[in-house]
Amino acid sequence: MVCCTVCIAVKHMSCDGVYYIPNIAKDLLKRQDNYKTKTSLEKVKDALQNLKSKMRDDMEQLSNQRDSILDEIEKYKKDLIRKVEELAKASIKEVQEKYKNIFEGINACSKNIGHILEDADKGLDKLKHSTYKTEAQSFVDMKKGENQVAVGNDCINRSISRQMEALEFESCKTLKSHLLEVHSL
């Protein structure tokens, strides 16, 4: 170890094998230690430069891997989003079709009720003005009215017993919980 005179005086005063550099340098330079050291340093320098070059190559390869993975993640994300959008479109179409079917059923029933109401109004009107008709015509109007009462009661009973269909949405809990559980793609 090469030390300055202050360090030797302060820290290495009690050490054995402390020599004055000019005294020992003559002997070392005479031997071929200088050549060996120079050769060793050149080898180490070359090895370090090769190692640094390899590390530069490793960093470039690592950057390429990162870029490739980031591209892959982006593609995977787009695929997932596209699939979720397809599922949403299919769900929306399902809801629209179910709505249309239920709506058309209710609308048809409502129109039928409207026709029955019109017939009931006409029948009621005929019965109210039966004083101007013959007994036979009044009898016919009364029988038609009874028939309209039966038709109306039947319609009311069917409507009461018919259960209203409802639109419902239940999300896929498995998909959502799985997405919540994972921490990366």
CSV table of C-alpha atoms in Angstrom, one decimal:
chain,number,residue,atom,x,y,z
A,1,MET,CA,0.0,0.0,0.0
A,2,VAL,CA,1.3,3.4,-0.9
A,3,CYS,CA,1.0,6.0,1.9
A,4,CYS,CA,2.0,9.5,2.4
A,5,THR,CA,4.4,10.5,5.2
A,6,VAL,CA,1.6,12.0,7.3
A,7,CYS,CA,-0.5,8.8,7.1
A,8,ILE,CA,2.5,6.7,8.0
A,9,ALA,CA,3.3,9.0,11.0
A,10,VAL,CA,-0.3,9.1,12.2
A,11,LYS,CA,-1.8,5.7,11.4
A,12,HIS,CA,1.1,3.3,10.6
A,13,MET,CA,3.8,4.2,13.0
A,14,SER,CA,3.6,0.9,14.8
A,15,CYS,CA,3.3,-1.2,11.5
A,16,ASP,CA,6.1,-3.5,10.4
A,17,GLY,CA,7.3,-3.6,6.9
A,18,VAL,CA,7.0,0.1,6.2
A,19,TYR,CA,9.6,1.1,3.6
A,20,TYR,CA,10.6,4.4,2.1
A,21,ILE,CA,9.6,4.3,-1.6
A,22,PRO,CA,12.8,5.7,-3.2
A,23,ASN,CA,14.7,2.9,-1.4
A,24,ILE,CA,12.6,0.0,-2.7
A,25,ALA,CA,11.8,1.5,-6.1
A,26,LYS,CA,15.3,0.8,-7.4
A,27,ASP,CA,15.0,-2.9,-6.7
A,28,LEU,CA,11.5,-3.2,-8.2
A,29,LEU,CA,12.4,-1.3,-11.4
A,30,LYS,CA,15.4,-3.6,-11.9
A,31,ARG,CA,13.1,-6.6,-11.9
A,32,GLN,CA,10.5,-7.0,-14.5
A,33,ASP,CA,7.6,-6.2,-12.2
A,34,ASN,CA,6.9,-3.0,-14.1
A,35,TYR,CA,6.4,-5.0,-17.3
A,36,LYS,CA,4.2,-7.6,-15.6
A,37,THR,CA,2.1,-4.8,-14.1
A,38,LYS,CA,1.8,-3.0,-17.4
A,39,THR,CA,0.8,-6.2,-19.1
A,40,SER,CA,-1.7,-7.1,-16.4
A,41,LEU,CA,-3.2,-3.6,-16.5
A,42,GLU,CA,-3.6,-3.8,-20.3
A,43,LYS,CA,-5.4,-7.2,-19.9
A,44,VAL,CA,-7.6,-5.8,-17.2
A,45,LYS,CA,-8.3,-2.7,-19.3
A,46,ASP,CA,-9.2,-4.9,-22.3
A,47,ALA,CA,-11.4,-7.1,-20.2
A,48,LEU,CA,-13.2,-4.1,-18.6
A,49,GLN,CA,-13.7,-2.6,-22.0
A,50,ASN,CA,-15.2,-5.9,-23.3
A,51,LEU,CA,-17.4,-6.1,-20.2
A,52,LYS,CA,-18.6,-2.5,-20.7
A,53,SER,CA,-19.3,-3.2,-24.3
A,54,LYS,CA,-21.2,-6.4,-23.3
A,55,MET,CA,-23.2,-4.4,-20.7
A,56,ARG,CA,-24.0,-1.8,-23.4
A,57,ASP,CA,-25.3,-4.6,-25.6
A,58,ASP,CA,-27.2,-6.1,-22.7
A,59,MET,CA,-28.9,-2.7,-22.0
A,60,GLU,CA,-29.8,-2.4,-25.7
A,61,GLN,CA,-31.2,-5.9,-25.7
A,62,LEU,CA,-33.1,-5.1,-22.5
A,63,SER,CA,-34.6,-1.9,-24.1
A,64,ASN,CA,-35.7,-3.9,-27.1
A,65,GLN,CA,-37.3,-6.5,-24.9
A,66,ARG,CA,-39.1,-3.8,-22.9
A,67,ASP,CA,-40.3,-2.1,-26.1
A,68,SER,CA,-41.5,-5.5,-27.5
A,69,ILE,CA,-43.4,-6.3,-24.3
A,70,LEU,CA,-44.9,-2.8,-24.1
A,71,ASP,CA,-46.2,-3.3,-27.7
A,72,GLU,CA,-47.6,-6.7,-26.7
A,73,ILE,CA,-49.3,-5.3,-23.7
A,74,GLU,CA,-50.9,-2.5,-25.8
A,75,LYS,CA,-52.1,-5.1,-28.3
A,76,TYR,CA,-53.5,-7.3,-25.6
A,77,LYS,CA,-55.3,-4.3,-24.0
A,78,LYS,CA,-56.8,-3.4,-27.4
A,79,ASP,CA,-58.0,-7.0,-27.8
A,80,LEU,CA,-59.6,-7.0,-24.3
A,81,ILE,CA,-61.3,-3.7,-25.0
A,82,ARG,CA,-62.5,-4.9,-28.4
A,83,LYS,CA,-63.9,-8.0,-26.7
A,84,VAL,CA,-65.6,-6.0,-23.9
A,85,GLU,CA,-67.1,-3.7,-26.6
A,86,GLU,CA,-68.4,-6.8,-28.5
A,87,LEU,CA,-69.9,-8.2,-25.3
A,88,ALA,CA,-71.5,-4.8,-24.5
A,89,LYS,CA,-73.0,-4.6,-28.0
A,90,ALA,CA,-74.4,-8.1,-27.7
A,91,SER,CA,-75.9,-7.2,-24.3
A,92,ILE,CA,-77.4,-4.0,-25.7
A,93,LYS,CA,-78.9,-5.9,-28.6
A,94,GLU,CA,-80.3,-8.5,-26.2
A,95,VAL,CA,-81.9,-5.8,-24.0
A,96,GLN,CA,-83.3,-4.0,-27.1
A,97,GLU,CA,-84.9,-7.2,-28.4
A,98,LYS,CA,-86.3,-8.2,-25.1
A,99,TYR,CA,-87.7,-4.6,-24.6
A,100,LYS,CA,-89.2,-4.8,-28.1
A,101,ASN,CA,-90.9,-8.1,-27.4
A,102,ILE,CA,-92.3,-7.0,-24.0
A,103,PHE,CA,-93.3,-3.6,-25.4
A,104,GLU,CA,-95.1,-5.2,-28.4
A,105,GLY,CA,-96.9,-7.6,-26.1
A,106,ILE,CA,-98.1,-4.8,-23.8
A,107,ASN,CA,-99.0,-2.7,-26.8
A,108,ALA,CA,-101.0,-5.5,-28.4
A,109,CYS,CA,-102.8,-6.1,-25.1
A,110,SER,CA,-103.5,-2.4,-24.7
A,111,LYS,CA,-105.0,-2.2,-28.2
A,112,ASN,CA,-107.1,-5.2,-27.4
A,113,ILE,CA,-108.3,-3.5,-24.2
A,114,GLY,CA,-109.0,-0.4,-26.3
A,115,HIS,CA,-111.3,-2.4,-28.7
A,116,ILE,CA,-113.0,-4.1,-25.7
A,117,LEU,CA,-113.6,-0.6,-24.1
A,118,GLU,CA,-115.0,0.7,-27.4
A,119,ASP,CA,-117.4,-2.2,-27.6
A,120,ALA,CA,-118.4,-1.8,-23.9
A,121,ASP,CA,-119.0,1.9,-24.5
A,122,LYS,CA,-121.2,1.2,-27.5
A,123,GLY,CA,-123.0,-1.6,-25.6
A,124,LEU,CA,-123.6,0.7,-22.7
A,125,ASP,CA,-124.8,3.5,-25.0
A,126,LYS,CA,-127.3,1.1,-26.6
A,127,LEU,CA,-128.6,-0.1,-23.3
A,128,LYS,CA,-129.0,3.5,-22.1
A,129,HIS,CA,-131.1,4.4,-25.1
A,130,SER,CA,-133.1,1.2,-25.1
A,131,THR,CA,-136.4,3.0,-24.4
A,132,TYR,CA,-136.6,4.0,-28.0
A,133,LYS,CA,-136.2,0.4,-29.2
A,134,THR,CA,-138.4,-2.6,-29.4
A,135,GLU,CA,-138.3,-5.2,-26.7
A,136,ALA,CA,-136.7,-7.6,-29.1
A,137,GLN,CA,-133.9,-5.1,-29.9
A,138,SER,CA,-133.5,-4.4,-26.2
A,139,PHE,CA,-133.1,-8.1,-25.5
A,140,VAL,CA,-130.5,-8.5,-28.3
A,141,ASP,CA,-128.6,-5.4,-26.9
A,142,MET,CA,-128.8,-6.9,-23.4
A,143,LYS,CA,-127.4,-10.2,-24.5
A,144,LYS,CA,-124.6,-8.5,-26.5
A,145,GLY,CA,-123.9,-6.4,-23.3
A,146,GLU,CA,-123.6,-9.6,-21.2
A,147,ASN,CA,-121.2,-11.0,-23.8
A,148,GLN,CA,-119.2,-7.8,-23.6
A,149,VAL,CA,-119.2,-8.1,-19.8
A,150,ALA,CA,-117.8,-11.7,-20.1
A,151,VAL,CA,-115.2,-10.6,-22.6
A,152,GLY,CA,-114.2,-7.6,-20.4
A,153,ASN,CA,-114.0,-9.7,-17.2
A,154,ASP,CA,-112.0,-12.4,-19.1
A,155,CYS,CA,-109.6,-9.7,-20.3
A,156,ILE,CA,-109.3,-8.2,-16.8
A,157,ASN,CA,-108.6,-11.7,-15.2
A,158,ARG,CA,-106.0,-12.6,-17.8
A,159,SER,CA,-104.3,-9.2,-17.4
A,160,ILE,CA,-104.3,-9.5,-13.6
A,161,SER,CA,-102.9,-13.1,-13.7
A,162,ARG,CA,-100.3,-12.2,-16.3
A,163,GLN,CA,-97.0,-11.3,-14.7
A,164,MET,CA,-95.3,-8.2,-16.0
A,165,GLU,CA,-92.1,-9.1,-17.6
A,166,ALA,CA,-89.2,-6.9,-16.5
A,167,LEU,CA,-85.9,-6.0,-17.9
A,168,GLU,CA,-83.0,-7.0,-15.7
A,169,PHE,CA,-79.2,-6.8,-16.0
A,170,GLU,CA,-76.8,-8.8,-14.0
A,171,SER,CA,-73.1,-8.2,-14.7
A,172,CYS,CA,-70.7,-11.1,-15.0
A,173,LYS,CA,-69.3,-11.2,-11.5
A,174,THR,CA,-66.7,-13.8,-12.4
A,175,LEU,CA,-65.2,-11.6,-15.1
A,176,LYS,CA,-65.2,-8.6,-12.9
A,177,SER,CA,-63.8,-10.4,-9.8
A,178,HIS,CA,-61.1,-11.9,-11.9
A,179,LEU,CA,-60.1,-8.5,-13.3
A,180,LEU,CA,-60.1,-7.1,-9.8
A,181,GLU,CA,-57.8,-10.0,-8.6
A,182,VAL,CA,-55.1,-9.7,-11.2
A,183,HIS,CA,-52.4,-7.0,-10.7
A,184,SER,CA,-51.0,-7.0,-14.3
A,185,LEU,CA,-51.7,-8.4,-17.7
